[in-house]
Amino acid sequence: MITYSTAALLFPAISLIMLAYTNRFLALAALVRSLHAKYLEHRQGGVLKGQIGNLRFRLKLIRQMQGMGVLSFIACIACVYAIYLENVILIETTFALSLLFFTISLILSFIEIHFSNRALELELSDMEEQDEKSLVKYFKKKLDPRKKRSETKDSDIQ
């Protein structure tokens, strides 16, 4: 039987995850404003266009994450009310829905984190195109197995 304390366990978890989602949204909003200023200043397409598409998708994901978190919270509240009513079917259904919405929210969060990392890689790739000498770049070239294969193929041709 699901009790008040069982349902109450979800309240802090959902609250914390919603706080984390809000922080991600605020960080993304600051990034959008920064990119907008950079776009207006330089009017460059390349990386900025890639970033804009990525940001639009991530904003949609965050909106869906927050929505699923809110639905999870509402289902959890309904579960507590069902416990008060002592309606076992409603208790189990609302608790299961709360867990389902919470799980979907976390899956969406995982996807958003993946796209967040892709956005950072896009920024890094833009900086790597510059011809700066760095120790990391040197070792990367030396240790890159694809480069060794292409050098071996070139020596076989000669």
mmCIF file with all atom_site columns, C-alpha atoms in Angstrom:
data_model
loop_
_atom_site.group_PDB
_atom_site.id
_atom_site.type_symbol
_atom_site.label_atom_id
_atom_site.label_alt_id
_atom_site.label_comp_id
_atom_site.label_asym_id
_atom_site.label_entity_id
_atom_site.label_seq_id
_atom_site.pdbx_PDB_ins_code
_atom_site.Cartn_x
_atom_site.Cartn_y
_atom_site.Cartn_z
_atom_site.occupancy
_atom_site.B_iso_or_equiv
_atom_site.pdbx_formal_charge
_atom_site.auth_seq_id
_atom_site.auth_comp_id
_atom_site.auth_asym_id
_atom_site.auth_atom_id
_atom_site.pdbx_PDB_model_num
ATOM 1   C CA . MET A 1 1   ? 0.000  0.000  0.000   1.00 0.00 ? 1   MET A CA 1
ATOM 2   C CA . ILE A 1 2   ? 1.251  3.452  -0.889  1.00 0.00 ? 2   ILE A CA 1
ATOM 3   C CA . THR A 1 3   ? 1.207  5.780  2.118   1.00 0.00 ? 3   THR A CA 1
ATOM 4   C CA . TYR A 1 4   ? 1.589  9.514  2.610   1.00 0.00 ? 4   TYR A CA 1
ATOM 5   C CA . SER A 1 5   ? 5.293  9.084  3.277   1.00 0.00 ? 5   SER A CA 1
ATOM 6   C CA . THR A 1 6   ? 5.784  7.111  0.040   1.00 0.00 ? 6   THR A CA 1
ATOM 7   C CA . ALA A 1 7   ? 4.134  9.811  -2.042  1.00 0.00 ? 7   ALA A CA 1
ATOM 8   C CA . ALA A 1 8   ? 5.859  12.539 -0.046  1.00 0.00 ? 8   ALA A CA 1
ATOM 9   C CA . LEU A 1 9   ? 9.251  11.153 -1.115  1.00 0.00 ? 9   LEU A CA 1
ATOM 10  C CA . LEU A 1 10  ? 8.632  12.476 -4.610  1.00 0.00 ? 10  LEU A CA 1
ATOM 11  C CA . PHE A 1 11  ? 8.019  16.092 -3.547  1.00 0.00 ? 11  PHE A CA 1
ATOM 12  C CA . PRO A 1 12  ? 11.645 17.013 -2.772  1.00 0.00 ? 12  PRO A CA 1
ATOM 13  C CA . ALA A 1 13  ? 12.955 15.061 -5.769  1.00 0.00 ? 13  ALA A CA 1
ATOM 14  C CA . ILE A 1 14  ? 10.591 16.790 -8.160  1.00 0.00 ? 14  ILE A CA 1
ATOM 15  C CA . SER A 1 15  ? 11.265 20.188 -6.571  1.00 0.00 ? 15  SER A CA 1
ATOM 16  C CA . LEU A 1 16  ? 15.018 19.770 -6.918  1.00 0.00 ? 16  LEU A CA 1
ATOM 17  C CA . ILE A 1 17  ? 14.819 18.620 -10.515 1.00 0.00 ? 17  ILE A CA 1
ATOM 18  C CA . MET A 1 18  ? 12.550 21.558 -11.365 1.00 0.00 ? 18  MET A CA 1
ATOM 19  C CA . LEU A 1 19  ? 15.094 23.904 -9.794  1.00 0.00 ? 19  LEU A CA 1
ATOM 20  C CA . ALA A 1 20  ? 17.832 22.315 -11.898 1.00 0.00 ? 20  ALA A CA 1
ATOM 21  C CA . TYR A 1 21  ? 15.700 22.712 -15.036 1.00 0.00 ? 21  TYR A CA 1
ATOM 22  C CA . THR A 1 22  ? 15.083 26.355 -14.223 1.00 0.00 ? 22  THR A CA 1
ATOM 23  C CA . ASN A 1 23  ? 18.812 26.920 -13.805 1.00 0.00 ? 23  ASN A CA 1
ATOM 24  C CA . ARG A 1 24  ? 19.474 25.262 -17.179 1.00 0.00 ? 24  ARG A CA 1
ATOM 25  C CA . PHE A 1 25  ? 16.824 27.471 -18.759 1.00 0.00 ? 25  PHE A CA 1
ATOM 26  C CA . LEU A 1 26  ? 18.307 30.629 -17.260 1.00 0.00 ? 26  LEU A CA 1
ATOM 27  C CA . ALA A 1 27  ? 21.778 29.657 -18.465 1.00 0.00 ? 27  ALA A CA 1
ATOM 28  C CA . LEU A 1 28  ? 20.401 28.969 -21.934 1.00 0.00 ? 28  LEU A CA 1
ATOM 29  C CA . ALA A 1 29  ? 18.559 32.299 -21.952 1.00 0.00 ? 29  ALA A CA 1
ATOM 30  C CA . ALA A 1 30  ? 21.801 34.105 -21.107 1.00 0.00 ? 30  ALA A CA 1
ATOM 31  C CA . LEU A 1 31  ? 23.556 32.218 -23.897 1.00 0.00 ? 31  LEU A CA 1
ATOM 32  C CA . VAL A 1 32  ? 20.848 33.179 -26.400 1.00 0.00 ? 32  VAL A CA 1
ATOM 33  C CA . ARG A 1 33  ? 21.188 36.832 -25.424 1.00 0.00 ? 33  ARG A CA 1
ATOM 34  C CA . SER A 1 34  ? 24.970 36.601 -25.754 1.00 0.00 ? 34  SER A CA 1
ATOM 35  C CA . LEU A 1 35  ? 24.743 34.965 -29.172 1.00 0.00 ? 35  LEU A CA 1
ATOM 36  C CA . HIS A 1 36  ? 22.242 37.583 -30.284 1.00 0.00 ? 36  HIS A CA 1
ATOM 37  C CA . ALA A 1 37  ? 24.636 40.362 -29.338 1.00 0.00 ? 37  ALA A CA 1
ATOM 38  C CA . LYS A 1 38  ? 27.493 38.557 -31.083 1.00 0.00 ? 38  LYS A CA 1
ATOM 39  C CA . TYR A 1 39  ? 25.355 38.079 -34.189 1.00 0.00 ? 39  TYR A CA 1
ATOM 40  C CA . LEU A 1 40  ? 24.384 41.743 -34.302 1.00 0.00 ? 40  LEU A CA 1
ATOM 41  C CA . GLU A 1 41  ? 28.006 42.759 -33.816 1.00 0.00 ? 41  GLU A CA 1
ATOM 42  C CA . HIS A 1 42  ? 29.637 40.498 -36.404 1.00 0.00 ? 42  HIS A CA 1
ATOM 43  C CA . ARG A 1 43  ? 26.835 39.285 -38.675 1.00 0.00 ? 43  ARG A CA 1
ATOM 44  C CA . GLN A 1 44  ? 28.705 36.004 -39.157 1.00 0.00 ? 44  GLN A CA 1
ATOM 45  C CA . GLY A 1 45  ? 26.793 32.917 -40.178 1.00 0.00 ? 45  GLY A CA 1
ATOM 46  C CA . GLY A 1 46  ? 28.869 29.745 -39.704 1.00 0.00 ? 46  GLY A CA 1
ATOM 47  C CA . VAL A 1 47  ? 28.954 28.657 -36.115 1.00 0.00 ? 47  VAL A CA 1
ATOM 48  C CA . LEU A 1 48  ? 26.234 31.076 -35.033 1.00 0.00 ? 48  LEU A CA 1
ATOM 49  C CA . LYS A 1 49  ? 23.664 29.458 -37.346 1.00 0.00 ? 49  LYS A CA 1
ATOM 50  C CA . GLY A 1 50  ? 24.581 26.019 -35.998 1.00 0.00 ? 50  GLY A CA 1
ATOM 51  C CA . GLN A 1 51  ? 24.289 27.331 -32.453 1.00 0.00 ? 51  GLN A CA 1
ATOM 52  C CA . ILE A 1 52  ? 20.910 28.935 -33.137 1.00 0.00 ? 52  ILE A CA 1
ATOM 53  C CA . GLY A 1 53  ? 19.415 25.664 -34.396 1.00 0.00 ? 53  GLY A CA 1
ATOM 54  C CA . ASN A 1 54  ? 20.862 23.805 -31.447 1.00 0.00 ? 54  ASN A CA 1
ATOM 55  C CA . LEU A 1 55  ? 19.528 26.396 -28.994 1.00 0.00 ? 55  LEU A CA 1
ATOM 56  C CA . ARG A 1 56  ? 16.031 26.287 -30.474 1.00 0.00 ? 56  ARG A CA 1
ATOM 57  C CA . PHE A 1 57  ? 15.922 22.515 -30.063 1.00 0.00 ? 57  PHE A CA 1
ATOM 58  C CA . ARG A 1 58  ? 17.320 22.694 -26.526 1.00 0.00 ? 58  ARG A CA 1
ATOM 59  C CA . LEU A 1 59  ? 14.740 25.331 -25.545 1.00 0.00 ? 59  LEU A CA 1
ATOM 60  C CA . LYS A 1 60  ? 11.970 23.007 -26.745 1.00 0.00 ? 60  LYS A CA 1
ATOM 61  C CA . LEU A 1 61  ? 13.485 20.151 -24.757 1.00 0.00 ? 61  LEU A CA 1
ATOM 62  C CA . ILE A 1 62  ? 13.698 22.270 -21.610 1.00 0.00 ? 62  ILE A CA 1
ATOM 63  C CA . ARG A 1 63  ? 10.081 23.371 -22.030 1.00 0.00 ? 63  ARG A CA 1
ATOM 64  C CA . GLN A 1 64  ? 9.049  19.706 -22.327 1.00 0.00 ? 64  GLN A CA 1
ATOM 65  C CA . MET A 1 65  ? 11.247 18.728 -19.359 1.00 0.00 ? 65  MET A CA 1
ATOM 66  C CA . GLN A 1 66  ? 9.627  21.410 -17.227 1.00 0.00 ? 66  GLN A CA 1
ATOM 67  C CA . GLY A 1 67  ? 6.161  20.404 -18.424 1.00 0.00 ? 67  GLY A CA 1
ATOM 68  C CA . MET A 1 68  ? 6.753  16.760 -17.511 1.00 0.00 ? 68  MET A CA 1
ATOM 69  C CA . GLY A 1 69  ? 8.095  17.856 -14.122 1.00 0.00 ? 69  GLY A CA 1
ATOM 70  C CA . VAL A 1 70  ? 4.975  19.927 -13.480 1.00 0.00 ? 70  VAL A CA 1
ATOM 71  C CA . LEU A 1 71  ? 2.725  17.026 -14.535 1.00 0.00 ? 71  LEU A CA 1
ATOM 72  C CA . SER A 1 72  ? 4.690  14.768 -12.214 1.00 0.00 ? 72  SER A CA 1
ATOM 73  C CA . PHE A 1 73  ? 4.142  17.208 -9.362  1.00 0.00 ? 73  PHE A CA 1
ATOM 74  C CA . ILE A 1 74  ? 0.408  17.461 -10.100 1.00 0.00 ? 74  ILE A CA 1
ATOM 75  C CA . ALA A 1 75  ? 0.073  13.668 -10.268 1.00 0.00 ? 75  ALA A CA 1
ATOM 76  C CA . CYS A 1 76  ? 1.921  13.392 -6.951  1.00 0.00 ? 76  CYS A CA 1
ATOM 77  C CA . ILE A 1 77  ? -0.455 15.893 -5.347  1.00 0.00 ? 77  ILE A CA 1
ATOM 78  C CA . ALA A 1 78  ? -3.391 13.935 -6.773  1.00 0.00 ? 78  ALA A CA 1
ATOM 79  C CA . CYS A 1 79  ? -1.866 10.787 -5.258  1.00 0.00 ? 79  CYS A CA 1
ATOM 80  C CA . VAL A 1 80  ? -1.755 12.385 -1.821  1.00 0.00 ? 80  VAL A CA 1
ATOM 81  C CA . TYR A 1 81  ? -5.389 13.428 -2.237  1.00 0.00 ? 81  TYR A CA 1
ATOM 82  C CA . ALA A 1 82  ? -6.298 9.877  -3.324  1.00 0.00 ? 82  ALA A CA 1
ATOM 83  C CA . ILE A 1 83  ? -4.573 8.575  -0.182  1.00 0.00 ? 83  ILE A CA 1
ATOM 84  C CA . TYR A 1 84  ? -6.788 10.938 1.816   1.00 0.00 ? 84  TYR A CA 1
ATOM 85  C CA . LEU A 1 85  ? -9.833 9.538  -0.003  1.00 0.00 ? 85  LEU A CA 1
ATOM 86  C CA . GLU A 1 86  ? -8.517 5.971  0.534   1.00 0.00 ? 86  GLU A CA 1
ATOM 87  C CA . ASN A 1 87  ? -9.159 5.101  -3.119  1.00 0.00 ? 87  ASN A CA 1
ATOM 88  C CA . VAL A 1 88  ? -6.576 2.376  -3.858  1.00 0.00 ? 88  VAL A CA 1
ATOM 89  C CA . ILE A 1 89  ? -7.011 2.388  -7.659  1.00 0.00 ? 89  ILE A CA 1
ATOM 90  C CA . LEU A 1 90  ? -6.655 6.164  -7.826  1.00 0.00 ? 90  LEU A CA 1
ATOM 91  C CA . ILE A 1 91  ? -3.657 6.056  -5.460  1.00 0.00 ? 91  ILE A CA 1
ATOM 92  C CA . GLU A 1 92  ? -1.794 3.524  -7.590  1.00 0.00 ? 92  GLU A CA 1
ATOM 93  C CA . THR A 1 93  ? -2.729 5.207  -10.872 1.00 0.00 ? 93  THR A CA 1
ATOM 94  C CA . THR A 1 94  ? -1.690 8.719  -9.838  1.00 0.00 ? 94  THR A CA 1
ATOM 95  C CA . PHE A 1 95  ? 1.513  7.490  -8.209  1.00 0.00 ? 95  PHE A CA 1
ATOM 96  C CA . ALA A 1 96  ? 2.401  5.526  -11.355 1.00 0.00 ? 96  ALA A CA 1
ATOM 97  C CA . LEU A 1 97  ? 1.658  8.588  -13.507 1.00 0.00 ? 97  LEU A CA 1
ATOM 98  C CA . SER A 1 98  ? 3.824  10.741 -11.279 1.00 0.00 ? 98  SER A CA 1
ATOM 99  C CA . LEU A 1 99  ? 6.715  8.294  -11.675 1.00 0.00 ? 99  LEU A CA 1
ATOM 100 C CA . LEU A 1 100 ? 6.137  8.050  -15.437 1.00 0.00 ? 100 LEU A CA 1
ATOM 101 C CA . PHE A 1 101 ? 6.137  11.831 -15.934 1.00 0.00 ? 101 PHE A CA 1
ATOM 102 C CA . PHE A 1 102 ? 9.229  12.139 -13.733 1.00 0.00 ? 102 PHE A CA 1
ATOM 103 C CA . THR A 1 103 ? 11.023 9.467  -15.780 1.00 0.00 ? 103 THR A CA 1
ATOM 104 C CA . ILE A 1 104 ? 10.106 11.125 -19.090 1.00 0.00 ? 104 ILE A CA 1
ATOM 105 C CA . SER A 1 105 ? 11.365 14.418 -17.693 1.00 0.00 ? 105 SER A CA 1
ATOM 106 C CA . LEU A 1 106 ? 14.709 12.833 -16.788 1.00 0.00 ? 106 LEU A CA 1
ATOM 107 C CA . ILE A 1 107 ? 15.029 11.190 -20.224 1.00 0.00 ? 107 ILE A CA 1
ATOM 108 C CA . LEU A 1 108 ? 14.412 14.553 -21.887 1.00 0.00 ? 108 LEU A CA 1
ATOM 109 C CA . SER A 1 109 ? 17.026 16.047 -19.580 1.00 0.00 ? 109 SER A CA 1
ATOM 110 C CA . PHE A 1 110 ? 19.522 13.408 -20.711 1.00 0.00 ? 110 PHE A CA 1
ATOM 111 C CA . ILE A 1 111 ? 18.832 14.271 -24.364 1.00 0.00 ? 111 ILE A CA 1
ATOM 112 C CA . GLU A 1 112 ? 19.206 18.001 -23.640 1.00 0.00 ? 112 GLU A CA 1
ATOM 113 C CA . ILE A 1 113 ? 22.559 17.390 -21.953 1.00 0.00 ? 113 ILE A CA 1
ATOM 114 C CA . HIS A 1 114 ? 23.704 15.528 -25.071 1.00 0.00 ? 114 HIS A CA 1
ATOM 115 C CA . PHE A 1 115 ? 22.787 18.476 -27.300 1.00 0.00 ? 115 PHE A CA 1
ATOM 116 C CA . SER A 1 116 ? 24.377 20.872 -24.840 1.00 0.00 ? 116 SER A CA 1
ATOM 117 C CA . ASN A 1 117 ? 27.658 19.014 -25.242 1.00 0.00 ? 117 ASN A CA 1
ATOM 118 C CA . ARG A 1 118 ? 27.297 19.109 -29.030 1.00 0.00 ? 118 ARG A CA 1
ATOM 119 C CA . ALA A 1 119 ? 26.898 22.891 -28.824 1.00 0.00 ? 119 ALA A CA 1
ATOM 120 C CA . LEU A 1 120 ? 30.113 23.175 -26.829 1.00 0.00 ? 120 LEU A CA 1
ATOM 121 C CA . GLU A 1 121 ? 31.899 20.959 -29.358 1.00 0.00 ? 121 GLU A CA 1
ATOM 122 C CA . LEU A 1 122 ? 30.682 23.280 -32.124 1.00 0.00 ? 122 LEU A CA 1
ATOM 123 C CA . GLU A 1 123 ? 32.193 26.251 -30.286 1.00 0.00 ? 123 GLU A CA 1
ATOM 124 C CA . LEU A 1 124 ? 35.458 24.356 -29.791 1.00 0.00 ? 124 LEU A CA 1
ATOM 125 C CA . SER A 1 125 ? 35.602 23.303 -33.444 1.00 0.00 ? 125 SER A CA 1
ATOM 126 C CA . ASP A 1 126 ? 35.275 26.944 -34.445 1.00 0.00 ? 126 ASP A CA 1
ATOM 127 C CA . MET A 1 127 ? 38.263 27.849 -32.282 1.00 0.00 ? 127 MET A CA 1
ATOM 128 C CA . GLU A 1 128 ? 40.293 24.868 -33.530 1.00 0.00 ? 128 GLU A CA 1
ATOM 129 C CA . GLU A 1 129 ? 40.074 26.204 -37.069 1.00 0.00 ? 129 GLU A CA 1
ATOM 130 C CA . GLN A 1 130 ? 42.380 29.022 -36.036 1.00 0.00 ? 130 GLN A CA 1
ATOM 131 C CA . ASP A 1 131 ? 46.056 28.324 -36.599 1.00 0.00 ? 131 ASP A CA 1
ATOM 132 C CA . GLU A 1 132 ? 47.202 28.538 -33.006 1.00 0.00 ? 132 GLU A CA 1
ATOM 133 C CA . LYS A 1 133 ? 49.996 26.326 -31.805 1.00 0.00 ? 133 LYS A CA 1
ATOM 134 C CA . SER A 1 134 ? 49.101 24.414 -28.684 1.00 0.00 ? 134 SER A CA 1
ATOM 135 C CA . LEU A 1 135 ? 50.518 21.463 -26.832 1.00 0.00 ? 135 LEU A CA 1
ATOM 136 C CA . VAL A 1 136 ? 47.166 19.686 -26.853 1.00 0.00 ? 136 VAL A CA 1
ATOM 137 C CA . LYS A 1 137 ? 46.859 20.078 -30.629 1.00 0.00 ? 137 LYS A CA 1
ATOM 138 C CA . TYR A 1 138 ? 50.394 18.754 -31.107 1.00 0.00 ? 138 TYR A CA 1
ATOM 139 C CA . PHE A 1 139 ? 49.736 15.607 -29.072 1.00 0.00 ? 139 PHE A CA 1
ATOM 140 C CA . LYS A 1 140 ? 46.351 15.130 -30.683 1.00 0.00 ? 140 LYS A CA 1
ATOM 141 C CA . LYS A 1 141 ? 47.956 15.087 -34.135 1.00 0.00 ? 141 LYS A CA 1
ATOM 142 C CA . LYS A 1 142 ? 50.678 12.719 -32.992 1.00 0.00 ? 142 LYS A CA 1
ATOM 143 C CA . LEU A 1 143 ? 48.260 10.297 -31.349 1.00 0.00 ? 143 LEU A CA 1
ATOM 144 C CA . ASP A 1 144 ? 45.458 10.404 -33.932 1.00 0.00 ? 144 ASP A CA 1
ATOM 145 C CA . PRO A 1 145 ? 45.127 6.862  -35.362 1.00 0.00 ? 145 PRO A CA 1
ATOM 146 C CA . ARG A 1 146 ? 43.327 8.112  -38.505 1.00 0.00 ? 146 ARG A CA 1
ATOM 147 C CA . LYS A 1 147 ? 46.301 10.257 -39.410 1.00 0.00 ? 147 LYS A CA 1
ATOM 148 C CA . LYS A 1 148 ? 48.700 7.350  -38.985 1.00 0.00 ? 148 LYS A CA 1
ATOM 149 C CA . ARG A 1 149 ? 46.580 5.222  -41.337 1.00 0.00 ? 149 ARG A CA 1
ATOM 150 C CA . SER A 1 150 ? 46.518 7.941  -43.994 1.00 0.00 ? 150 SER A CA 1
ATOM 151 C CA . GLU A 1 151 ? 50.303 8.408  -43.686 1.00 0.00 ? 151 GLU A CA 1
ATOM 152 C CA . THR A 1 152 ? 50.761 4.650  -44.093 1.00 0.00 ? 152 THR A CA 1
ATOM 153 C CA . LYS A 1 153 ? 48.558 4.644  -47.201 1.00 0.00 ? 153 LYS A CA 1
ATOM 154 C CA . ASP A 1 154 ? 50.521 7.591  -48.634 1.00 0.00 ? 154 ASP A CA 1
ATOM 155 C CA . SER A 1 155 ? 53.846 5.792  -48.112 1.00 0.00 ? 155 SER A CA 1
ATOM 156 C CA . ASP A 1 156 ? 52.429 2.638  -49.753 1.00 0.00 ? 156 ASP A CA 1
ATOM 157 C CA . ILE A 1 157 ? 51.504 4.674  -52.856 1.00 0.00 ? 157 ILE A CA 1
ATOM 158 C CA . GLN A 1 158 ? 54.994 6.104  -53.228 1.00 0.00 ? 158 GLN A CA 1
#
